[in-house]
Short mmCIF file of C-alpha atoms in Angstrom, two decimals:
data_model
loop_
_atom_site.label_atom_id
_atom_site.label_comp_id
_atom_site.label_asym_id
_atom_site.label_seq_id
_atom_site.Cartn_x
_atom_site.Cartn_y
_atom_site.Cartn_z
CA UNK A 1 -88.27 10.51 169.72
CA UNK A 2 -87.31 7.13 168.26
CA UNK A 3 -89.13 4.26 170.00
CA UNK A 4 -87.71 1.25 168.19
CA UNK A 5 -85.77 -1.30 170.24
CA UNK A 6 -85.05 -3.89 167.55
CA UNK A 7 -81.46 -4.92 167.02
CA UNK A 8 -81.69 -4.78 163.22
CA UNK A 9 -82.93 -1.17 163.38
CA UNK A 10 -80.21 -0.13 165.79
CA UNK A 11 -77.52 -1.77 163.68
CA UNK A 12 -78.30 0.82 161.02
CA UNK A 13 -78.73 3.68 163.48
CA UNK A 14 -75.42 2.89 165.16
CA UNK A 15 -73.61 2.83 161.82
CA UNK A 16 -75.08 6.18 160.78
CA UNK A 17 -74.36 7.79 164.15
CA UNK A 18 -70.75 6.60 164.07
CA UNK A 19 -70.22 7.81 160.53
CA UNK A 20 -71.73 11.23 161.15
CA UNK A 21 -69.76 11.60 164.36
CA UNK A 22 -66.53 11.02 162.41
CA UNK A 23 -67.48 13.40 159.62
CA UNK A 24 -68.80 16.22 161.82
CA UNK A 25 -65.80 15.99 164.15
CA UNK A 26 -64.05 18.54 161.92
CA UNK A 27 -66.83 21.07 162.65
CA UNK A 28 -66.91 21.63 166.40
CA UNK A 29 -70.29 23.40 166.58
CA UNK A 30 -72.08 20.94 164.32
CA UNK A 31 -70.56 17.99 166.15
CA UNK A 32 -71.72 19.36 169.50
CA UNK A 33 -75.28 19.71 168.19
CA UNK A 34 -75.17 16.29 166.58
CA UNK A 35 -73.87 14.70 169.79
CA UNK A 36 -76.73 16.23 171.76
CA UNK A 37 -79.21 14.83 169.24
CA UNK A 38 -77.60 11.37 169.29
CA UNK A 39 -77.58 11.39 173.08
CA UNK A 40 -81.35 11.81 173.12
CA UNK A 41 -81.83 8.73 170.96
CA UNK A 42 -79.47 6.60 173.02
CA UNK A 43 -80.82 7.69 176.42
CA UNK A 44 -84.30 6.77 175.21
CA UNK A 45 -83.04 3.28 174.37
CA UNK A 46 -81.28 3.04 177.73
CA UNK A 47 -84.57 3.72 179.51
CA UNK A 48 -86.17 0.82 177.66
CA UNK A 49 -83.55 -1.94 177.99
CA UNK A 50 -81.30 -0.72 180.82
CA UNK A 51 -77.83 -1.86 181.85
CA UNK A 52 -78.90 -5.00 183.63
CA UNK A 53 -79.61 -8.27 181.82
CA UNK A 54 -83.06 -9.76 182.39
CA UNK A 55 -84.23 -13.36 182.35
CA UNK A 56 -86.66 -12.44 179.58
CA UNK A 57 -83.90 -11.11 177.31
CA UNK A 58 -83.50 -12.85 174.00
CA UNK A 59 -80.19 -13.17 172.19
CA UNK A 60 -80.83 -10.04 170.09
CA UNK A 61 -81.66 -7.96 173.17
CA UNK A 62 -78.36 -9.01 174.74
CA UNK A 63 -76.52 -7.94 171.60
CA UNK A 64 -78.46 -4.67 171.49
CA UNK A 65 -77.54 -3.87 175.09
CA UNK A 66 -73.85 -4.32 174.31
CA UNK A 67 -74.21 -2.02 171.30
CA UNK A 68 -76.08 0.55 173.35
CA UNK A 69 -73.38 0.71 176.01
CA UNK A 70 -70.83 1.21 173.25
CA UNK A 71 -72.90 4.19 172.05
CA UNK A 72 -73.08 5.49 175.62
CA UNK A 73 -69.29 5.44 175.65
CA UNK A 74 -69.21 7.60 172.52
CA UNK A 75 -72.08 10.03 173.00
CA UNK A 76 -73.06 9.95 176.69
CA UNK A 77 -69.78 9.23 178.47
CA UNK A 78 -70.01 12.45 180.51
CA UNK A 79 -73.64 12.03 181.63
CA UNK A 80 -73.64 11.79 185.43
CA UNK A 81 -75.79 8.65 185.64
CA UNK A 82 -73.73 6.88 182.96
CA UNK A 83 -70.47 7.74 184.69
CA UNK A 84 -71.80 6.59 188.06
CA UNK A 85 -73.01 3.26 186.68
CA UNK A 86 -69.80 2.59 184.73
CA UNK A 87 -67.60 3.41 187.72
CA UNK A 88 -69.64 1.19 190.03
CA UNK A 89 -69.38 -1.75 187.64
CA UNK A 90 -65.69 -1.13 187.10
CA UNK A 91 -65.09 -1.09 190.85
CA UNK A 92 -66.88 -4.41 191.31
CA UNK A 93 -64.91 -5.87 188.42
CA UNK A 94 -61.63 -4.75 189.98
CA UNK A 95 -62.60 -6.46 193.20
CA UNK A 96 -63.52 -9.66 191.34
CA UNK A 97 -62.46 -9.95 187.66
CA UNK A 98 -64.48 -13.17 187.39
CA UNK A 99 -67.69 -11.22 188.06
CA UNK A 100 -69.46 -11.63 184.72
CA UNK A 101 -72.67 -10.09 186.03
CA UNK A 102 -71.35 -6.63 186.89
CA UNK A 103 -69.19 -6.39 183.79
CA UNK A 104 -70.07 -8.91 181.04
CA UNK A 105 -67.55 -9.24 178.24
CA UNK A 106 -69.82 -7.53 175.72
CA UNK A 107 -69.72 -4.26 177.65
CA UNK A 108 -66.24 -4.45 179.15
CA UNK A 109 -64.35 -2.36 176.59
CA UNK A 110 -67.11 0.28 176.56
CA UNK A 111 -67.16 0.58 180.34
CA UNK A 112 -63.37 0.82 180.36
CA UNK A 113 -63.67 3.69 177.86
CA UNK A 114 -66.23 5.57 179.98
CA UNK A 115 -64.09 5.18 183.09
CA UNK A 116 -60.95 6.28 181.23
CA UNK A 117 -62.65 9.34 179.74
CA UNK A 118 -63.70 10.43 183.21
CA UNK A 119 -60.56 9.43 185.07
CA UNK A 120 -56.84 9.99 185.11
CA UNK A 121 -53.63 8.05 185.61
CA UNK A 122 -55.11 5.86 188.36
CA UNK A 123 -57.85 4.54 186.09
CA UNK A 124 -55.44 4.26 183.18
CA UNK A 125 -53.05 2.12 185.20
CA UNK A 126 -55.91 -0.06 186.43
CA UNK A 127 -57.04 -0.87 182.88
CA UNK A 128 -53.47 -1.44 181.78
CA UNK A 129 -52.91 -3.76 184.73
CA UNK A 130 -55.88 -5.81 183.58
CA UNK A 131 -54.00 -6.44 180.33
CA UNK A 132 -51.21 -8.12 182.29
CA UNK A 133 -53.54 -10.26 184.41
CA UNK A 134 -56.22 -11.21 181.84
CA UNK A 135 -56.42 -14.94 181.29
CA UNK A 136 -56.64 -14.93 177.49
CA UNK A 137 -55.95 -12.79 174.45
CA UNK A 138 -59.60 -11.90 173.88
CA UNK A 139 -59.73 -10.38 177.37
CA UNK A 140 -56.46 -8.53 176.83
CA UNK A 141 -57.90 -6.89 173.73
CA UNK A 142 -60.56 -5.18 175.83
CA UNK A 143 -57.76 -3.20 177.49
CA UNK A 144 -55.83 -2.66 174.26
CA UNK A 145 -58.89 -1.28 172.50
CA UNK A 146 -59.78 1.20 175.22
CA UNK A 147 -56.60 2.63 176.81
CA UNK A 148 -56.27 5.46 174.27
CA UNK A 149 -59.75 6.75 175.14
CA UNK A 150 -58.28 8.62 178.09
CA UNK A 151 -58.60 12.39 177.73
CA UNK A 152 -55.07 12.94 179.05
CA UNK A 153 -52.92 13.70 176.01
CA UNK A 154 -49.76 12.50 177.75
CA UNK A 155 -51.41 9.17 178.47
CA UNK A 156 -52.51 8.92 174.85
CA UNK A 157 -48.89 9.32 173.80
CA UNK A 158 -47.82 6.81 176.45
CA UNK A 159 -50.29 4.34 174.96
CA UNK A 160 -48.71 4.71 171.53
CA UNK A 161 -45.22 4.32 172.96
CA UNK A 162 -46.35 1.18 174.77
CA UNK A 163 -47.76 -0.19 171.52
CA UNK A 164 -44.29 -0.31 169.97
CA UNK A 165 -42.44 -1.29 173.15
CA UNK A 166 -42.45 -5.00 172.39
CA UNK A 167 -44.68 -5.80 175.37
CA UNK A 168 -47.66 -6.47 173.11
CA UNK A 169 -47.89 -9.30 170.60
CA UNK A 170 -47.08 -8.21 167.06
CA UNK A 171 -50.51 -9.21 165.80
CA UNK A 172 -52.17 -6.96 168.41
CA UNK A 173 -49.96 -3.88 168.69
CA UNK A 174 -52.15 -1.76 166.38
CA UNK A 175 -55.19 -2.02 168.70
CA UNK A 176 -53.93 0.59 171.18
CA UNK A 177 -52.97 2.77 168.20
CA UNK A 178 -56.59 2.67 167.10
CA UNK A 179 -57.82 3.45 170.60
CA UNK A 180 -55.90 6.73 170.34
CA UNK A 181 -56.44 7.46 166.65
CA UNK A 182 -60.21 7.04 166.83
CA UNK A 183 -60.65 8.66 170.24
CA UNK A 184 -60.97 12.38 169.51
CA UNK A 185 -59.82 15.29 167.36
CA UNK A 186 -56.66 15.51 169.45
CA UNK A 187 -56.18 11.75 169.40
CA UNK A 188 -56.05 11.47 165.64
CA UNK A 189 -53.48 14.28 165.44
CA UNK A 190 -51.30 12.61 168.08
CA UNK A 191 -51.50 9.18 166.43
CA UNK A 192 -50.71 10.53 162.96
CA UNK A 193 -47.70 12.44 164.29
CA UNK A 194 -46.57 9.34 166.16
CA UNK A 195 -46.74 7.23 163.01
CA UNK A 196 -44.62 9.77 161.16
CA UNK A 197 -42.05 10.11 163.94
CA UNK A 198 -41.78 6.35 164.51
CA UNK A 199 -42.36 5.05 161.01
CA UNK A 200 -38.97 3.34 160.65
CA UNK A 201 -39.33 1.70 164.06
CA UNK A 202 -42.78 0.38 163.18
CA UNK A 203 -41.61 -0.75 159.76
CA UNK A 204 -38.73 -2.66 161.36
CA UNK A 205 -41.05 -4.23 163.95
CA UNK A 206 -43.33 -5.57 161.25
CA UNK A 207 -40.44 -6.68 159.09
CA UNK A 208 -41.49 -9.52 156.80
CA UNK A 209 -44.73 -10.19 158.64
CA UNK A 210 -48.06 -9.74 156.89
CA UNK A 211 -48.50 -6.35 155.12
CA UNK A 212 -51.92 -6.25 156.75
CA UNK A 213 -50.21 -5.19 159.99
CA UNK A 214 -48.89 -2.02 158.36
CA UNK A 215 -52.32 -1.53 156.76
CA UNK A 216 -53.83 -1.63 160.24
CA UNK A 217 -51.29 0.89 161.57
CA UNK A 218 -52.02 3.29 158.72
CA UNK A 219 -55.79 3.06 159.12
CA UNK A 220 -55.69 3.30 162.93
CA UNK A 221 -53.16 6.14 163.10
CA UNK A 222 -54.19 8.20 160.08
CA UNK A 223 -57.60 7.03 158.95
CA UNK A 224 -59.95 9.24 160.97
CA UNK A 225 -59.39 12.56 159.22
CA UNK A 226 -62.06 14.20 157.05
CA UNK A 227 -59.80 16.73 155.42
CA UNK A 228 -58.45 17.14 151.89
CA UNK A 229 -55.36 18.76 153.38
CA UNK A 230 -54.65 15.73 155.56
CA UNK A 231 -55.23 13.42 152.62
CA UNK A 232 -52.62 15.39 150.65
CA UNK A 233 -50.26 15.32 153.63
CA UNK A 234 -50.58 11.55 154.05
CA UNK A 235 -50.06 10.93 150.35
CA UNK A 236 -46.95 13.13 150.38
CA UNK A 237 -45.55 11.26 153.38
CA UNK A 238 -45.87 7.87 151.71
CA UNK A 239 -44.68 9.19 148.35
CA UNK A 240 -41.35 9.87 150.04
CA UNK A 241 -41.51 6.46 151.74
CA UNK A 242 -42.95 4.08 149.16
CA UNK A 243 -44.88 1.12 150.54
CA UNK A 244 -45.95 -0.90 147.46
CA UNK A 245 -47.61 -3.64 149.51
CA UNK A 246 -49.74 -1.05 151.32
CA UNK A 247 -50.45 1.24 148.36
CA UNK A 248 -54.07 0.14 148.06
CA UNK A 249 -54.83 0.84 151.72
CA UNK A 250 -53.17 4.26 151.52
CA UNK A 251 -55.17 5.09 148.40
CA UNK A 252 -58.46 3.91 149.90
CA UNK A 253 -57.78 5.79 153.14
CA UNK A 254 -57.10 9.13 151.45
CA UNK A 255 -59.98 8.61 149.02
CA UNK A 256 -62.34 8.11 151.97
CA UNK A 257 -61.01 11.28 153.60
CA UNK A 258 -61.77 13.34 150.51
CA UNK A 259 -65.22 11.78 150.18
CA UNK A 260 -65.94 12.60 153.83
CA UNK A 261 -64.64 16.14 153.35
CA UNK A 262 -67.01 16.54 150.40
CA UNK A 263 -69.91 15.26 152.49
CA UNK A 264 -69.00 17.63 155.32
CA UNK A 265 -69.19 20.50 152.81
CA UNK A 266 -72.70 19.35 151.89
CA UNK A 267 -73.68 19.29 155.58
CA UNK A 268 -72.23 22.76 156.14
CA UNK A 269 -74.31 24.09 153.25
CA UNK A 270 -77.47 22.47 154.63
CA UNK A 271 -79.87 23.23 157.45
CA UNK A 272 -77.59 21.26 159.78
CA UNK A 273 -75.28 24.28 159.94
CA UNK A 274 -78.05 26.35 161.54
CA UNK A 275 -78.70 26.32 165.27
CA UNK A 276 -82.44 26.70 164.63
CA UNK A 277 -82.49 23.30 162.92
CA UNK A 278 -81.10 21.50 165.97
CA UNK A 279 -83.28 23.50 168.37
CA UNK A 280 -86.35 22.38 166.45
CA UNK A 281 -85.67 18.65 166.95
#
């Protein structure tokens, strides 16, 4: 099992794990095996650096811990000890939002995500309430970036509806979209459908503001697929609704989907498609 605890090493590992998680998400069995493998790596790191900051920690260790907890939120969110720790820290934070020890800013969004994935409407409302009481925009973004992680499909849709309600600043309204669109197989379907159904509303909201806002909506609502069919579907949608200022983003997004679909085909034709491979690790 991997023994490295250097930030520069884990930067690369985290990037690879995230990319493979996205690509294998279209193959349920492979993704389950990959998640189990990734969990082993991350749990090993957790044993070495833990949740709690130490006086001996250097700057890079602090950054690594924040990254690790983000990985826990992706690959280990349902592990009993992870859930227990996240809930305990969340509870202390609710009691005292100024408590930077229990829930430092670099792990706040990740802990919110773990709590949301293991909770329901009560936890969802608590995180959303934090958005209204947070003292600055950076703090508010922790809530915006995590609300869609809930497993409740109705709450995912509610998050998207809230994003276009006008209650969120225009420059931030795509963050909750991304929290849904990048959350799960179901989340990306819900967010893509929402973009289609509410395209004119979103277009009107953005108006003459920066085209980068529509770029962000497209990427966050439709950018997580690894399917040639979805790439064709997205291209067809925007062919009927031309967006010249966003054409490059649309093209790059669908090109990435096809590239990922090609890579998934390679993985399916490899040893990774065999249960014996994963059992041998």
